[in-house]
Coordinates of C-alpha atoms in Angstrom, one line a residue:
M1 CA 81.7 90.6 116.2
H2 CA 82.2 89.1 119.9
N3 CA 83.7 85.9 118.8
F4 CA 86.4 87.8 117.2
R5 CA 87.4 90.0 120.2
Q6 CA 87.7 86.2 122.3
Y7 CA 89.9 84.9 119.2
I8 CA 92.2 88.1 120.2
E9 CA 91.8 87.6 123.6
G10 CA 93.4 84.3 123.2
V11 CA 95.3 83.6 120.1
N12 CA 99.1 82.8 120.8
L13 CA 100.3 85.8 119.4
R14 CA 104.1 83.8 119.0
T15 CA 103.3 82.1 116.3
L16 CA 104.3 83.9 112.9
I17 CA 103.4 82.9 109.1
D18 CA 107.1 83.5 108.4
N19 CA 109.9 83.2 111.1
S20 CA 112.9 83.3 108.8
G21 CA 115.3 85.2 110.4
D22 CA 113.4 86.1 113.4
T23 CA 115.9 86.8 116.1
L24 CA 113.3 88.9 118.1
L25 CA 110.6 86.8 118.8
Q26 CA 111.3 85.5 122.5
E27 CA 111.4 89.7 123.0
L28 CA 108.0 89.8 122.0
D29 CA 105.8 91.8 124.3
V30 CA 102.7 89.7 124.0
S31 CA 100.4 91.4 126.2
K32 CA 101.4 94.5 124.7
I33 CA 100.9 93.5 121.2
R34 CA 97.4 91.9 122.1
S35 CA 96.5 95.3 123.6
H36 CA 96.9 96.9 120.2
F37 CA 95.2 94.3 118.4
I38 CA 92.1 95.1 120.6
G39 CA 92.2 98.5 120.2
G40 CA 92.9 98.3 116.6
F41 CA 89.6 95.6 116.3
D42 CA 87.7 98.4 118.6
K43 CA 88.5 101.2 116.1
L44 CA 87.9 99.1 113.0
L45 CA 84.0 98.5 115.0
S46 CA 84.1 101.7 115.3
L47 CA 84.5 102.7 111.6
E48 CA 82.2 100.5 110.0
D49 CA 79.5 102.3 107.8
S50 CA 81.2 105.4 109.3
C51 CA 81.3 106.6 105.7
K52 CA 77.8 105.8 105.0
G53 CA 76.2 108.0 101.9
K54 CA 79.6 109.7 100.7
K55 CA 81.4 108.3 97.6
A56 CA 85.1 106.9 97.9
I57 CA 88.2 107.1 95.5
V58 CA 90.6 104.6 96.0
M59 CA 93.9 105.5 94.6
G60 CA 96.4 102.5 93.7
H61 CA 99.8 103.9 92.2
G62 CA 99.6 103.0 88.8
P63 CA 100.4 105.8 86.2
T64 CA 96.7 106.5 85.5
L65 CA 96.5 108.0 89.0
I66 CA 98.2 111.4 87.7
Q67 CA 95.2 111.8 85.0
T68 CA 92.9 111.7 87.7
N69 CA 91.1 115.3 88.4
K70 CA 91.9 115.9 91.5
E71 CA 88.6 118.7 91.4
D72 CA 86.2 116.0 90.9
Y73 CA 87.3 114.0 94.2
R74 CA 87.5 116.7 96.6
E75 CA 84.7 115.9 98.8
H76 CA 85.0 112.1 98.2
V77 CA 86.6 109.5 101.1
K78 CA 90.6 109.4 100.1
I79 CA 92.0 106.2 100.7
T80 CA 95.3 105.2 99.4
C81 CA 98.8 103.3 100.0
N82 CA 102.1 102.5 100.3
D83 CA 104.6 105.1 99.5
F84 CA 102.0 107.9 98.4
H85 CA 104.3 110.7 100.0
K86 CA 106.6 110.4 97.1
I87 CA 104.0 110.8 94.7
G88 CA 103.5 114.5 93.6
F89 CA 99.9 113.8 93.1
F90 CA 99.5 113.9 96.9
D91 CA 101.2 117.1 97.8
D92 CA 97.5 118.9 97.9
F93 CA 95.3 115.8 98.0
I94 CA 95.6 114.4 101.4
P95 CA 94.0 111.2 102.0
D96 CA 91.7 110.4 104.4
F97 CA 92.7 106.5 104.9
W98 CA 96.0 104.8 104.2
C99 CA 96.0 100.9 103.9
A100 CA 99.4 98.5 103.8
A101 CA 100.1 95.3 104.4
N102 CA 103.9 94.7 103.8
S103 CA 107.0 94.4 106.1
Y104 CA 108.5 97.3 108.3
D105 CA 111.4 98.2 106.2
A106 CA 108.6 99.2 103.2
L107 CA 106.1 100.7 105.5
K108 CA 107.8 102.8 108.3
E109 CA 108.6 105.9 106.3
P110 CA 104.9 106.3 104.8
F111 CA 103.4 105.1 108.4
E112 CA 105.8 108.0 110.0
V113 CA 104.3 110.5 107.6
C114 CA 100.8 109.1 108.1
M115 CA 101.2 109.6 112.2
D116 CA 102.7 113.6 111.6
K117 CA 99.4 114.4 109.2
D118 CA 97.2 112.9 110.9
I119 CA 96.0 109.9 108.6
D120 CA 94.2 107.1 109.8
V121 CA 95.9 103.8 109.4
L122 CA 94.5 100.2 108.1
I123 CA 97.5 97.9 108.3
S124 CA 99.2 94.0 109.0
V125 CA 102.5 93.0 109.2
P126 CA 102.9 89.2 109.0
R127 CA 106.0 89.5 110.9
K128 CA 104.9 90.6 114.4
Y129 CA 108.1 91.6 115.8
E130 CA 108.2 93.8 112.7
F131 CA 104.8 94.9 113.4
I132 CA 105.3 96.0 117.2
K133 CA 108.0 98.6 115.9
L134 CA 105.6 100.3 113.7
L135 CA 103.4 100.6 116.4
N136 CA 106.3 101.7 118.9
I137 CA 106.1 104.7 116.5
A138 CA 102.6 105.6 116.9
E139 CA 102.5 105.2 120.4
E140 CA 105.9 107.3 120.9
K141 CA 103.8 110.3 118.5
E142 CA 101.0 109.5 120.7
K143 CA 98.7 108.7 117.7
M144 CA 97.6 105.2 118.3
N145 CA 94.1 106.4 118.3
L146 CA 95.0 106.2 114.2
V147 CA 95.8 103.2 113.9
S148 CA 93.6 99.9 113.0
P149 CA 95.8 97.1 112.9
W150 CA 94.7 93.6 112.1
L151 CA 95.7 90.0 112.6
W152 CA 97.5 88.6 109.3
E153 CA 97.5 85.0 109.4
I154 CA 93.8 84.1 109.9
R155 CA 92.7 87.5 107.7
M156 CA 90.8 89.2 110.6
F157 CA 89.7 92.3 108.8
Q158 CA 88.8 89.8 105.5
L159 CA 86.7 87.9 108.3
M160 CA 84.7 91.0 109.6
L161 CA 84.0 91.9 106.1
A162 CA 82.7 88.8 105.4
K163 CA 80.6 88.9 108.3
K164 CA 79.6 92.6 107.8
Y165 CA 77.5 91.2 104.1
K166 CA 77.1 87.9 105.4
C167 CA 79.3 85.9 102.8
T168 CA 80.6 82.3 103.4
Q169 CA 83.9 82.8 102.8
P170 CA 86.6 85.5 103.2
Y171 CA 88.7 87.0 100.3
S172 CA 92.3 86.2 100.2
H173 CA 95.6 87.3 101.9
C174 CA 95.9 89.4 98.8
N175 CA 98.6 90.2 96.6
T176 CA 97.4 93.9 95.9
V177 CA 96.7 96.4 98.7
T178 CA 94.3 98.0 95.7
N179 CA 92.0 95.1 96.6
H180 CA 92.2 95.5 100.3
M181 CA 91.7 99.2 99.8
I182 CA 88.6 98.4 97.7
A183 CA 87.6 96.3 100.7
F184 CA 88.4 99.1 103.2
A185 CA 85.8 101.2 101.5
L186 CA 82.7 98.7 101.5
W187 CA 83.5 98.4 105.3
L188 CA 83.1 102.0 105.8
G189 CA 80.2 101.9 104.1
C190 CA 80.7 104.1 101.3
D191 CA 77.7 104.7 98.4
S192 CA 80.1 104.1 95.5
I193 CA 83.8 103.6 94.7
D194 CA 86.0 104.7 91.9
V195 CA 89.3 103.4 91.4
T196 CA 92.0 104.8 89.6
G197 CA 95.9 104.0 90.0
F198 CA 94.8 100.1 89.4
D199 CA 97.5 99.6 86.1
M200 CA 97.7 95.9 86.5
S201 CA 101.1 95.6 85.1
Y202 CA 104.4 97.6 86.1
T203 CA 106.1 96.5 83.1
K204 CA 103.4 98.1 80.5
A205 CA 103.7 101.2 82.7
L206 CA 107.4 101.4 82.6
E207 CA 107.4 100.4 78.7
K208 CA 104.8 103.7 78.1
T209 CA 105.7 106.2 80.7
G210 CA 109.1 105.2 81.8
N211 CA 107.7 104.9 85.4
S212 CA 106.4 101.7 86.9
H213 CA 104.3 104.2 89.3
A214 CA 102.5 107.5 89.0
G215 CA 105.1 110.0 88.3
V216 CA 107.9 107.9 89.8
D217 CA 109.8 104.8 89.7
L218 CA 109.6 102.6 92.5
P219 CA 110.8 99.1 93.7
A220 CA 108.3 96.5 92.2
D221 CA 108.4 92.8 91.9
I222 CA 107.4 92.6 88.4
S223 CA 108.2 89.0 87.3
G224 CA 106.2 87.8 90.7
F225 CA 103.4 90.5 90.5
E226 CA 102.6 90.0 86.6
S227 CA 102.5 86.2 87.0
D228 CA 99.4 83.9 85.6
A229 CA 99.1 82.7 89.8
Q230 CA 99.1 86.4 91.2
Q231 CA 96.6 88.0 88.2
N232 CA 94.2 85.2 88.7
Q233 CA 94.5 86.2 92.9
I234 CA 93.9 89.8 92.1
L235 CA 91.2 89.0 89.7
G236 CA 89.7 86.2 92.2
D237 CA 89.8 89.0 94.8
L238 CA 88.2 91.5 92.8
R239 CA 85.2 89.3 91.8
Y240 CA 84.7 88.7 95.3
L241 CA 84.4 92.2 96.4
C242 CA 82.2 93.2 93.2
E243 CA 79.8 90.6 94.0
I244 CA 79.5 92.3 97.7
A245 CA 79.5 95.5 96.2
S246 CA 76.3 94.4 93.3
G247 CA 74.4 92.7 96.1
F248 CA 74.0 96.1 98.0
D249 CA 73.7 98.4 95.3
I250 CA 77.5 99.6 95.5
V251 CA 79.1 100.4 92.4
I252 CA 82.7 100.0 91.7
N253 CA 83.9 102.5 89.0
N254 CA 87.1 101.4 87.3
L255 CA 88.4 104.5 86.0
S256 CA 92.0 102.8 84.9
Y257 CA 89.9 100.4 82.4
E258 CA 91.6 102.0 79.3
V259 CA 94.9 100.4 80.8
N260 CA 93.8 97.8 82.8
G261 CA 91.5 96.4 79.8
L262 CA 89.0 95.4 82.7
S263 CA 85.2 97.0 82.4
K264 CA 84.7 100.5 83.1
V265 CA 82.1 99.6 85.7
L266 CA 83.3 96.7 87.8
S267 CA 80.8 93.7 88.5

């Protein structure tokens, strides 16, 4: 992983994927954010295979989440995402890890909840001036030890996972955080991965349950997420991750198979 460290130490951190409306770029403290990324890289390295011998449950927020029997998963490595704190399912089922790749406005509230509850965070934000605002929250709470930030532009975490499993290419920037969570479970070295709340359709969830998410209606980009291009990208990344898993005798169980139409055991 030495080359990754060299890259972080030398890359121009003022570059952004999307700099529209970026009035704060010149105020970016490059040395500070570089230090954060190096610290996050070291944190990720320390987590590699740290959960070997354990089972994981990856929890998206589709309505099938609330059908999950929590008592079966108390001892699993619990991984979730986004606005988990708004879903009653998690009131007595605190995750071990939270994953996110989104904007500051979308992530500020759940990020603060993670800091307050001492939940480890794997996170990326395309606009770095927004990213450092999140990291400032962790600094103020003296919780930077919980945060593993990675560089969005070059898919830093994706490249690290590819190197770990000897893949020639990384998976994509990803358009569903569920795939990031499955990838993270693979990084942690979990022996098996159960996936729930992976419903694949906000529209069908709304029609069937009256909610877009598990027990609550949250904002969702329904048209974009459910386009053919978006769905194909989701399935492409999922196939990539399943190929890694099958090559290393890791089983990925699809607990939402009756709703998302995918196989019960993903491969």
